[in-house]
Short mmCIF file of C-alpha atoms and ligand atoms in Angstrom, two decimals:
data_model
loop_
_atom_site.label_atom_id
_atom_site.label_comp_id
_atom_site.label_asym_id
_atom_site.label_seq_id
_atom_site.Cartn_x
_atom_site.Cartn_y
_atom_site.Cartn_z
CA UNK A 1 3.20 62.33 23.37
CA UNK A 2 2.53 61.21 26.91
CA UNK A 3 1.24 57.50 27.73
CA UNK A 4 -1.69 56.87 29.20
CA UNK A 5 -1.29 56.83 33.16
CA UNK A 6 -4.91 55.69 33.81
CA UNK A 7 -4.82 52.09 35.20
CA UNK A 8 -6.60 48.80 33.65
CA UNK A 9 -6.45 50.00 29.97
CA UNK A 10 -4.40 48.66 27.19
CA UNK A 11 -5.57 50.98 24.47
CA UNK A 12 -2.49 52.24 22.94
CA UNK A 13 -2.25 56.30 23.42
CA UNK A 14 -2.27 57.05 19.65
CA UNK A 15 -5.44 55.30 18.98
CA UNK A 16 -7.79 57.59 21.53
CA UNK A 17 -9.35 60.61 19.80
CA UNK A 18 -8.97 63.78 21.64
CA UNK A 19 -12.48 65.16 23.21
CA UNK A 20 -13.88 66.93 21.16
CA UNK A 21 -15.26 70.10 22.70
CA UNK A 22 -15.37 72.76 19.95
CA UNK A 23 -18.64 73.28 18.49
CA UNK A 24 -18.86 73.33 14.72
CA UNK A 25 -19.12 76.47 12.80
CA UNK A 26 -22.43 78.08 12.21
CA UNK A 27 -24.27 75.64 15.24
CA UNK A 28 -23.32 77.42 18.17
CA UNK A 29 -26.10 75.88 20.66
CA UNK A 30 -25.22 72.28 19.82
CA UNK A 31 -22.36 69.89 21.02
CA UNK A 32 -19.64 69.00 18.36
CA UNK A 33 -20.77 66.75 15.73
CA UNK A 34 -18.07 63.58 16.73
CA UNK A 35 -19.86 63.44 20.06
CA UNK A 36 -23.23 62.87 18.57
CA UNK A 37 -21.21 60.26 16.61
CA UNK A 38 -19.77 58.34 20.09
CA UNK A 39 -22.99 58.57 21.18
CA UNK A 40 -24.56 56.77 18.85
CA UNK A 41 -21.07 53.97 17.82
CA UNK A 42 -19.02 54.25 20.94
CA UNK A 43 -20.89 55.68 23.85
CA UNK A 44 -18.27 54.56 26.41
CA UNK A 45 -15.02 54.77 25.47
CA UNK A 46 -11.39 56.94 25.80
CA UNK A 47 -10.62 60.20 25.04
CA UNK A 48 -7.96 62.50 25.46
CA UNK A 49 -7.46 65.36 27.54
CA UNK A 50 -5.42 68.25 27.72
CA UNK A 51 -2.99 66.81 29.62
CA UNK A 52 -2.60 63.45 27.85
CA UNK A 53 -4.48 61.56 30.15
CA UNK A 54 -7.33 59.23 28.59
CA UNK A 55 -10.38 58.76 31.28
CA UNK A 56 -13.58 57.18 29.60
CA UNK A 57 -16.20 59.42 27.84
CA UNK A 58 -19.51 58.51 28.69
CA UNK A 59 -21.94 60.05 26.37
CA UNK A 60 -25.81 58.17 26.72
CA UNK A 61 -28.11 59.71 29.16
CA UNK A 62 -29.05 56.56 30.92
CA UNK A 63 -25.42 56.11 31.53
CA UNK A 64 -24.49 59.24 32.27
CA UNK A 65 -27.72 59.58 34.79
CA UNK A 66 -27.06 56.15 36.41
CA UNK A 67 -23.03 57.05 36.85
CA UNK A 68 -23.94 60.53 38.41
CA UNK A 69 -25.81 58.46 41.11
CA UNK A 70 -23.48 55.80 41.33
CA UNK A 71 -21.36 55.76 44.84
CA UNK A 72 -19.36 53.69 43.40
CA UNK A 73 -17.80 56.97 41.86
CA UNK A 74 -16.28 59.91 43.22
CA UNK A 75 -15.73 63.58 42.89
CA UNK A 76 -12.16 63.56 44.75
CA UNK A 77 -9.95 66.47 42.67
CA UNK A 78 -6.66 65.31 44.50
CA UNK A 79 -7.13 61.61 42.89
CA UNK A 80 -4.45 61.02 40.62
CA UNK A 81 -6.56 60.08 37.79
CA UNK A 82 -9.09 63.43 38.52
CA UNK A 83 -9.87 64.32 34.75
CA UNK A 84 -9.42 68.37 35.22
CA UNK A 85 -10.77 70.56 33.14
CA UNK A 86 -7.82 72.43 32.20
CA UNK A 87 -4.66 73.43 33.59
CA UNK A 88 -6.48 76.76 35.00
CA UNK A 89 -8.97 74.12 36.59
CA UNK A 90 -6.54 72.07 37.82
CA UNK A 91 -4.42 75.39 39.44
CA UNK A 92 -7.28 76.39 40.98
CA UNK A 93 -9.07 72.82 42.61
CA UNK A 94 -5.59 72.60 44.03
CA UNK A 95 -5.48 76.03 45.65
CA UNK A 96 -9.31 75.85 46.97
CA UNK A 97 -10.31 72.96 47.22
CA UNK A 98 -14.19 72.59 48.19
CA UNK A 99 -17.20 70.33 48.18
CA UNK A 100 -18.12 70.30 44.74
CA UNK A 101 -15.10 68.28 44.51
CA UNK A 102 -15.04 65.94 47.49
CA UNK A 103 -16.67 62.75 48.35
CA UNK A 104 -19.72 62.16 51.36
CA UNK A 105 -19.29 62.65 54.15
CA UNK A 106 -17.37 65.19 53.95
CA UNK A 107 -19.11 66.57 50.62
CA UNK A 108 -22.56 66.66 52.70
CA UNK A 109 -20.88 68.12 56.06
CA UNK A 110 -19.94 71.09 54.38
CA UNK A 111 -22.92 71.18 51.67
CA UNK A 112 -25.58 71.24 54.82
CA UNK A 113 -23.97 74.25 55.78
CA UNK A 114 -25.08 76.25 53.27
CA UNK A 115 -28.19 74.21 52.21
CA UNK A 116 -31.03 76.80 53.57
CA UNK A 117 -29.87 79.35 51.55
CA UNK A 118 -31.18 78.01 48.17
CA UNK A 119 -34.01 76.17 49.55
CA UNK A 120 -37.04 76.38 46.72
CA UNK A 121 -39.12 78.37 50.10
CA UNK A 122 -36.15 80.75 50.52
CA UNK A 123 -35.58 81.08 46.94
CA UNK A 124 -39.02 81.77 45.89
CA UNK A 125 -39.24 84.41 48.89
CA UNK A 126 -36.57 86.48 46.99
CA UNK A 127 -38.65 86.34 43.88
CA UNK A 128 -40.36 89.93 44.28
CA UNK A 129 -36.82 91.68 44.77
CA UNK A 130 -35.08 89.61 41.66
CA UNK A 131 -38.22 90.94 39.95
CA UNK A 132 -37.33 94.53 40.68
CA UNK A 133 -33.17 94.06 39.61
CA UNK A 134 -34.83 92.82 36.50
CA UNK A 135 -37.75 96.02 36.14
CA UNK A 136 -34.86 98.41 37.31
CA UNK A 137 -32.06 96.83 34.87
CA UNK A 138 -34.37 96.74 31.74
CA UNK A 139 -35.90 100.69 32.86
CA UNK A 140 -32.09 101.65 32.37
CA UNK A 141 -31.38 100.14 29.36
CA UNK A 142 -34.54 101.64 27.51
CA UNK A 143 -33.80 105.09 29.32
CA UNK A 144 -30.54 105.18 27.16
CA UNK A 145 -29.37 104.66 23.31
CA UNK A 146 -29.36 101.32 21.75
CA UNK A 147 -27.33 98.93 20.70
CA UNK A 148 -25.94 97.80 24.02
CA UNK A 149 -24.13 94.69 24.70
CA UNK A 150 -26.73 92.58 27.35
CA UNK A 151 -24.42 90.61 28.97
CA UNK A 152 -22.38 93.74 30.48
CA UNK A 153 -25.88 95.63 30.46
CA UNK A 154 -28.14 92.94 32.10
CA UNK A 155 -26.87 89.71 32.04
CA UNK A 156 -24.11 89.91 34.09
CA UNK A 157 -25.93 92.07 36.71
CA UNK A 158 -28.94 90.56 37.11
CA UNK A 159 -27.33 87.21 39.25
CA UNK A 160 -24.37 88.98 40.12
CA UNK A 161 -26.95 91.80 42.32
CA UNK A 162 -28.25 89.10 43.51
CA UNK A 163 -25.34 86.49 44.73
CA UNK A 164 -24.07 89.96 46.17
CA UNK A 165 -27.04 90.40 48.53
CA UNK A 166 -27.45 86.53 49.33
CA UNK A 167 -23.54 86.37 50.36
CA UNK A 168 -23.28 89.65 51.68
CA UNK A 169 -20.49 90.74 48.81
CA UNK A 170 -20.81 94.78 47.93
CA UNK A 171 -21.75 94.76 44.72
CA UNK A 172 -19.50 97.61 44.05
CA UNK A 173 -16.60 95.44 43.71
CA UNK A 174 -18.32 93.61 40.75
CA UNK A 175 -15.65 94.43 38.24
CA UNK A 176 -13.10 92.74 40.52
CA UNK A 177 -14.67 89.29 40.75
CA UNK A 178 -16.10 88.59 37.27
CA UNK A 179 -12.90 89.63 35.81
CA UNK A 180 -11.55 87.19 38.09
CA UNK A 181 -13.89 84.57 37.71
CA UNK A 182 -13.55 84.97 34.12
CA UNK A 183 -9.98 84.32 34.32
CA UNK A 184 -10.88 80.78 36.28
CA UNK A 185 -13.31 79.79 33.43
CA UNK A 186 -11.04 79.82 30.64
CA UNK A 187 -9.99 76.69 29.28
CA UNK A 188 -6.76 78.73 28.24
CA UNK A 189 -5.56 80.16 31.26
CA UNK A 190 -2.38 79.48 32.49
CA UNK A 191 -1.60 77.85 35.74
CA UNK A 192 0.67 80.93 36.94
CA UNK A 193 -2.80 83.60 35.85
CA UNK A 194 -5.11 80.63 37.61
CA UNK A 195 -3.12 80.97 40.27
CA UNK A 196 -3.11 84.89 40.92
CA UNK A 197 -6.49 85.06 40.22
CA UNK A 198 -7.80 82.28 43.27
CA UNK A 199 -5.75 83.96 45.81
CA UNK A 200 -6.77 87.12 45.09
CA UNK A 201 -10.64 85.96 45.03
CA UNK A 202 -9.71 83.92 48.59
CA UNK A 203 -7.95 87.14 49.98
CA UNK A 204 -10.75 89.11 49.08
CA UNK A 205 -13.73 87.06 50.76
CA UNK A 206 -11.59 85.92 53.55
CA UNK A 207 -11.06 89.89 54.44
CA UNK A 208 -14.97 89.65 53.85
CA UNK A 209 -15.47 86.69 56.84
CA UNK A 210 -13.32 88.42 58.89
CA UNK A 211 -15.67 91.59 58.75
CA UNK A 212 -18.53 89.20 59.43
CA UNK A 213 -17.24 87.18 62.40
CA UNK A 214 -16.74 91.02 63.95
CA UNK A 215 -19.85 92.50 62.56
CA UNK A 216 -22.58 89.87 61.61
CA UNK A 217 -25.12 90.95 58.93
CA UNK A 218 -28.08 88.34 57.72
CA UNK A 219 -26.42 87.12 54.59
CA UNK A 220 -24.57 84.07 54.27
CA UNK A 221 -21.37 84.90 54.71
CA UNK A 222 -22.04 85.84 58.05
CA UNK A 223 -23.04 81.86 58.16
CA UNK A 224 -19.92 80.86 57.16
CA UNK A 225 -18.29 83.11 59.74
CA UNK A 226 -20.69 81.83 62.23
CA UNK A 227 -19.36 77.82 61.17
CA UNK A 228 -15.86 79.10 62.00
CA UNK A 229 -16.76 81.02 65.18
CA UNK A 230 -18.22 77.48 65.93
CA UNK A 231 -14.81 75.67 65.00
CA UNK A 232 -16.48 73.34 62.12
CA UNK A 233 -14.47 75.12 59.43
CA UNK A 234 -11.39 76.87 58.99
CA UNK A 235 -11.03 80.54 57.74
CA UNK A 236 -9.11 78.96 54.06
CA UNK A 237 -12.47 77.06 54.25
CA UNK A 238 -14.87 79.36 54.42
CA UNK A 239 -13.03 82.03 51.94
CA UNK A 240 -13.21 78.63 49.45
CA UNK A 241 -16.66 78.16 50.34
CA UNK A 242 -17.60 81.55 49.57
CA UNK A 243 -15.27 81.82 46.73
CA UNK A 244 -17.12 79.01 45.31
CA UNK A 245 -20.57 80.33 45.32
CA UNK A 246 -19.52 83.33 44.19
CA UNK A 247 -18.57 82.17 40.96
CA UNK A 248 -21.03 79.57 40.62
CA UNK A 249 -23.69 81.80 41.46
CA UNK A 250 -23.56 84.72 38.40
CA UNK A 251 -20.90 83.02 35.72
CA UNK A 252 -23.00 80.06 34.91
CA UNK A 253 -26.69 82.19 34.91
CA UNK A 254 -25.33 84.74 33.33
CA UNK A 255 -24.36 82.48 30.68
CA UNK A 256 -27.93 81.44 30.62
CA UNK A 257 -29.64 84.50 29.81
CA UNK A 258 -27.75 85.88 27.09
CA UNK A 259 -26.96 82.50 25.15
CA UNK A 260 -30.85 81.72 26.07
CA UNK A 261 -31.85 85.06 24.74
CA UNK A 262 -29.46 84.64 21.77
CA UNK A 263 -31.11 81.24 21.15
CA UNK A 264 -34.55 82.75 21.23
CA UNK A 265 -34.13 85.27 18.80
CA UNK A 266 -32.86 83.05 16.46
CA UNK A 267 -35.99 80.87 16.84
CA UNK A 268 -38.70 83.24 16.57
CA UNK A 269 -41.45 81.07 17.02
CA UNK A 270 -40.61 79.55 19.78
CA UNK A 271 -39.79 83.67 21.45
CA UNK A 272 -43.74 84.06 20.32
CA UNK A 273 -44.29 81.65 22.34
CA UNK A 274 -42.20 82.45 25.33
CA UNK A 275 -43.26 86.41 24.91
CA UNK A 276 -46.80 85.56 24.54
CA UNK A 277 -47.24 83.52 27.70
CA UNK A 278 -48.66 84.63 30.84
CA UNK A 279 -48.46 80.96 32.47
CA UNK A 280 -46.09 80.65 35.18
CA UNK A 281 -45.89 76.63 34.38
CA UNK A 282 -45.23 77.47 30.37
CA UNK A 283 -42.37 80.26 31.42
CA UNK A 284 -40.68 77.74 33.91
CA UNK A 285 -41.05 74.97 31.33
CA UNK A 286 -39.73 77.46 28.53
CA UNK A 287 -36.71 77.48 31.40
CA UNK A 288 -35.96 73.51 31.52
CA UNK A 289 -35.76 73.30 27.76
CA UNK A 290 -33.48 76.27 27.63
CA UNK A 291 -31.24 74.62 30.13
CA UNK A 292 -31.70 71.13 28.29
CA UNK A 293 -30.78 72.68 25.05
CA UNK A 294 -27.67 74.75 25.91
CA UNK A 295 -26.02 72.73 28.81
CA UNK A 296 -24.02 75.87 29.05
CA UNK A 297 -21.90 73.58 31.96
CA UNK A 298 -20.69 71.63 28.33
CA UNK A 299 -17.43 70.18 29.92
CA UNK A 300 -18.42 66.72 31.34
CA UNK A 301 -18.85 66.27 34.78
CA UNK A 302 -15.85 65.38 35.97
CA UNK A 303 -15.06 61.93 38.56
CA UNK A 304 -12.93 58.85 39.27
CA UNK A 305 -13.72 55.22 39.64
CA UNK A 306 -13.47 54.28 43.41
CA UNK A 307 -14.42 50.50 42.17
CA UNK A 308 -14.82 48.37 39.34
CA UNK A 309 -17.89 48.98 37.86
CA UNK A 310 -19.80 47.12 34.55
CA UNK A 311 -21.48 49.50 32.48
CA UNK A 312 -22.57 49.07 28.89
CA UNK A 313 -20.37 46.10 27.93
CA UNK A 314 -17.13 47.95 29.58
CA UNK A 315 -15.56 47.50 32.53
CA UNK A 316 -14.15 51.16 34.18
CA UNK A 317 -11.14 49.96 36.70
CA UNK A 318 -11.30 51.26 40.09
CA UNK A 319 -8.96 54.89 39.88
CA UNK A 320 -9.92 55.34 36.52
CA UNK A 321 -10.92 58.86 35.58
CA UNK A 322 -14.65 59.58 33.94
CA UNK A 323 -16.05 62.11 32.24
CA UNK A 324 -19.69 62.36 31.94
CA UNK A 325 -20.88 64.05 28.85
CA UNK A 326 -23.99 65.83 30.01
CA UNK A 327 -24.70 68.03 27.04
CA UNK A 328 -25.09 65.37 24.53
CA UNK A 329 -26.76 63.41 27.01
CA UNK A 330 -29.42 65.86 27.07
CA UNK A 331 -29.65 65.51 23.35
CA UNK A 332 -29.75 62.12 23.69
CA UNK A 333 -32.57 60.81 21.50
CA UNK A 334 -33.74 57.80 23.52
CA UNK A 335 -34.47 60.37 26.53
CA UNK A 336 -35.94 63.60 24.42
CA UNK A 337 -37.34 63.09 21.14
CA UNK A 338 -36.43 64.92 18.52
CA UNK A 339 -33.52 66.24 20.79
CA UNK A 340 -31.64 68.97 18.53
CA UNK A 341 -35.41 70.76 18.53
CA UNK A 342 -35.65 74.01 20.75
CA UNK A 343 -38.83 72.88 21.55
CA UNK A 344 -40.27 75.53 24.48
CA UNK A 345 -43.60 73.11 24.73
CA UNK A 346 -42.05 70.14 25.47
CA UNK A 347 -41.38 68.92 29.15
CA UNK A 348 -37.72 68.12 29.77
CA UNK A 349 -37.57 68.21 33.59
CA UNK A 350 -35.21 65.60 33.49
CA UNK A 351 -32.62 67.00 31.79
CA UNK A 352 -29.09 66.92 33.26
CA UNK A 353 -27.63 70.50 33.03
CA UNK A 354 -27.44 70.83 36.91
CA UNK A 355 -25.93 67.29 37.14
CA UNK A 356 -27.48 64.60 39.07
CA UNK A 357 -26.91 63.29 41.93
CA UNK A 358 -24.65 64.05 45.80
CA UNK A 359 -23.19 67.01 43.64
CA UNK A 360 -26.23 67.75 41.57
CA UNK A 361 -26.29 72.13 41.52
CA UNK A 362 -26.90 73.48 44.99
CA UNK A 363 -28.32 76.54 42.84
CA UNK A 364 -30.50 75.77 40.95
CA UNK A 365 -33.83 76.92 42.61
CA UNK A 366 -32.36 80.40 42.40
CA UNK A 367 -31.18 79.89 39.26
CA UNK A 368 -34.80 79.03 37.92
CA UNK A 369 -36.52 81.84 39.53
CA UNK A 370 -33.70 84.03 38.14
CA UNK A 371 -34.05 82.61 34.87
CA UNK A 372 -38.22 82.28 35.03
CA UNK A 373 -38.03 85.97 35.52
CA UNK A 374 -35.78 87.27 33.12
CA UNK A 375 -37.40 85.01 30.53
CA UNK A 376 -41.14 85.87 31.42
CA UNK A 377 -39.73 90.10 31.16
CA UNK A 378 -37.32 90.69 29.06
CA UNK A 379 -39.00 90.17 25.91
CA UNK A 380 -42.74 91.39 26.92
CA UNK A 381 -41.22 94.63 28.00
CA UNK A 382 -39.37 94.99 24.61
CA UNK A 383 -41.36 93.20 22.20
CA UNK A 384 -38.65 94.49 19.46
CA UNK A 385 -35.68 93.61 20.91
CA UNK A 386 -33.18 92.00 17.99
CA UNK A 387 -29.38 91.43 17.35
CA UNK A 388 -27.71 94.54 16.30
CA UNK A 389 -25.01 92.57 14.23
CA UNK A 390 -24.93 89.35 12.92
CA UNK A 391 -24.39 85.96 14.15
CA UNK A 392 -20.80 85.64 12.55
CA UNK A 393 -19.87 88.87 14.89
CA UNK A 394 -20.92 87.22 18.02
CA UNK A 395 -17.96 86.19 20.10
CA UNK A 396 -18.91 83.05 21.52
CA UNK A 397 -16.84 80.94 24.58
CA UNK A 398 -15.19 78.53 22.64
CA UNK A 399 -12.59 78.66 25.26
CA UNK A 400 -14.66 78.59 28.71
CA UNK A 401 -15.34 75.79 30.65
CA UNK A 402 -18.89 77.08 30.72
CA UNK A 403 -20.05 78.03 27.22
CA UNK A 404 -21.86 81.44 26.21
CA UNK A 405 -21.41 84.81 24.51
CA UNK A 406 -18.92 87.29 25.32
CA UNK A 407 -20.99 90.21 24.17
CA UNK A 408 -24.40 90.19 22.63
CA UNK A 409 -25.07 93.64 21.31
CA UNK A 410 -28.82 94.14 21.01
CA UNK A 411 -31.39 96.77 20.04
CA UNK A 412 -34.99 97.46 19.77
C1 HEM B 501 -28.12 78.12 35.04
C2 HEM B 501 -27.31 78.13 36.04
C3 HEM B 501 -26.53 76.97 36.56
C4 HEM B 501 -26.12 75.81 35.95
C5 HEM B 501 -26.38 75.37 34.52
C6 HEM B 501 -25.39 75.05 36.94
C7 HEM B 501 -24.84 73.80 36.72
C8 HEM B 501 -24.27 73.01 37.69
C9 HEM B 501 -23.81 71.65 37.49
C10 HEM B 501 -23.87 70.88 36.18
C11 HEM B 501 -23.35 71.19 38.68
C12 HEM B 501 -22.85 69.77 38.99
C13 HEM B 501 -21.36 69.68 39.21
C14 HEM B 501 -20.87 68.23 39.25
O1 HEM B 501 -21.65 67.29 39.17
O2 HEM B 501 -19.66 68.04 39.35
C15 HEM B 501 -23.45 72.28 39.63
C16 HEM B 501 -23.06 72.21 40.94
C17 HEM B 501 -23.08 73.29 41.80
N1 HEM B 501 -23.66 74.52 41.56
FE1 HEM B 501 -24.59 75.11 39.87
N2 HEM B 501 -25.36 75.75 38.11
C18 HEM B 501 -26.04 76.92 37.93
C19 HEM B 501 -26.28 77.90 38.86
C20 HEM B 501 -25.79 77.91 40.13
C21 HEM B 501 -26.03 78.96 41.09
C22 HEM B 501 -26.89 80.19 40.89
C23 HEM B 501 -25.35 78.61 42.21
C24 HEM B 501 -25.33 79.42 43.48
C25 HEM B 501 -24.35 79.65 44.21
C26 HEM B 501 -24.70 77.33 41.96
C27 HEM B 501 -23.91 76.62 42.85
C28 HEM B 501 -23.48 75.32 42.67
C29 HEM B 501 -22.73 74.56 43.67
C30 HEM B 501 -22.32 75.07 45.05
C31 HEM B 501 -22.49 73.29 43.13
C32 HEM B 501 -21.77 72.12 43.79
C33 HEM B 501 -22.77 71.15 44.39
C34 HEM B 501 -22.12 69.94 45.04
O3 HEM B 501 -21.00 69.57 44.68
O4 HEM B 501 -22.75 69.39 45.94
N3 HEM B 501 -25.00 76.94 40.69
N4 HEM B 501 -24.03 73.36 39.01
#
């Protein structure tokens, strides 16, 4: 058993539980029982990781909220004390490194580059054409035999159509990259596959800049290529950048609208609800809970100390690593009442499932309008849609650093 290598602690290794990320049988949409328990005995204190290392496990919302906003920590992957995700995660922040895990300025220098893209008045102006992936996606799967599996027949393609046509990726190659992604979110990925699978992804979207600096189209790649023409960023920069928002931009909705969907037809009232309104306010509300509820990005947010800072009767050392539990802070009862409730009527704006703070999700406007559309759709347009096996059968992602199903076959 490895010591612990984070400075300023004197807790002997042995006596730090391991985090517990596995989600107990039969209550697949909540977070493991023992962190509801640290919440409510311990709610900062050490865990163990993967790799033996013991950052602090911060599991209140107020803390976690107020430590997300906090300069006083960083995102900075090559620290040391970085808690990683996984070996996979570790493989890959090392080969492509980007701003998601850097610190200002340099986080925002390269952020503002690709800001206008997701703005909420660009986002909303692609709301009409993520309508008609949705129409045209649904038309096909009623125009052919149930049961089919949703994520392959509409979850997966709904963001992946559209991160295609906002990055200016051919859709044709979608098999490549979300088996490749998919490799990069797996908790039990080797270092050797992690590897492989980044520099294929950063071959494949630097050959994609290249085309762009030559031929320009209106997509934001072409951007990118247009911040290298420009000398602000390297080609391995760019290819990361892109690489990045690739993945970021159909793993983690995806995830959304098949475990939402899943979650909805196991709570029928609250699908009456969701099916029965008309409201674009109720729908995008219907969203926020679904995001509260799930915090499919279940891993902790992931930083390091950069000074000493006083938080709920501890003291985290400057260079120690933190981990900042945001799905049981959004069941945190002091900030949502009643928390383990899918509750589609109540208001939960100010949940943390896109983070908070410098780093809080450059996607999410498109991910809302994605997810507002599938959710105000889907189940009007088949008012009998329903599991085709049962809930044992469903594969879930026990082993992804975003959690979800594998396959949900459905039928109507
Ligand atoms: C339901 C869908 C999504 C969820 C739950 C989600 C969740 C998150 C979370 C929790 C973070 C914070 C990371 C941190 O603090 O370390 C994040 C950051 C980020 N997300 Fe998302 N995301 C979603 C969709 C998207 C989409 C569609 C994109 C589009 C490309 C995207 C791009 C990004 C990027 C680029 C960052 C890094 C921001 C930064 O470091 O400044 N995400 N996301």
């Amino acid at each position: 058993m490895s010591t612990i290598s984070a400075p300023g602690t004197d807790v002997p290794p042995a006596e730090v539980p391991d985090y517990p990320m596995t989600r107990a049988a039969g209550c697949p949409f909540d977070p493991p029982p023992a962190l509801h328990t640290l919440q409510a005995e311990a709610p900062i204190s050490r865990v163990r990781l993967w790799d033996g290392t013991t950052p602090w496990l911060v599991t209140r919302y107020e803390d976690v909220r107020a430590l997300l906003a906090d300069p006083r920590i960083g995102s900075d992957s090559t620290h040391p004390h970085y808690p990683h995700q996984s070996p996979a995660a570790k493989e890959r922040r090392r080969q492509s490194r980007t701003f998601i895990t850097m610190d200002d300025p340099e986080h925002a220098r390269l952020r503002r580059m690709v800001t206008a893209a997701f703005s909420i008045k660009h986002v909303e102006a692609l709301r009409p054409a993520i309508q008609k992936i949705v129409d045209d996606l649904i038309d096909a799967m009623l125009a052919g035999p149930g049961p089919v599996d949703l994520v392959q027949a509409f979850a997966l393609p709904v963001p992946s159509l559209v991160i295609c046509a906002l990055l200016g990726v051919p859709y044709a190659d979608h098999d490549f990259f979300q088996t490749n992604s998919r490799i990069l979110v797996r908790s039990t990925t080797t270092p050797e596959q992690a590897r492989a699978a980044t520099q294929l992804l950063l071959d494949y979207l630097d050959r994609l800049i290249g085309d762009k600096l030559t031929h320009p189209t209106d997509d934001l790649l072409s951007t990118l290529a247009e911040w290298v023409r420009a000398g602000e960023l390297s080609r391995r920069e760019a290819a990361s950048m892109g690489m990045l928002l690739l993945i970021a931009g159909h793993e983690t909705t995806a995830n959304m609208i098949a475990l939402g969907t899943l979650a909805l037809l196991q709570h029928p009232d609250q699908l009456a609800r969701v099916s029965a309104s008309d409201d674009p306010k109720s729908i995008a509300s219907a969203v926020e809970e679904l995001l509260r509820y799930l915090t499919i990005v279940h891993s902790g947010r992931r930083r390091v100390a950069r000074e000493d800072i006083g938080i709920g009767g501890v003291t985290i050392r400057a260079g120690e690593g933190v981990v900042l539990a945001n799905d049981i802070g959004n069941r945190d009862p002091a900030a949502f009442p009643d928390p383990d409730r899918l509750d589609v009527d109540r208001n939960p704006r100010h949940h943390v499932a896109f983070g908070f703070g410098v780093h809080q999700c450059l996607g999410q406007p498109l991910a809302r309008v994605e997810l507002q559309v599938v959710y105000s759709t889907l189940y009007r347009r088949i008012p009998t849609l329903r599991l085709a096996v049962g809930l044992d059968q469903i594969p879930f992602k026990h082993d992804g650093t975003v959690y979800g199903v594998y396959e949900l076959p459905v039928t109507w």
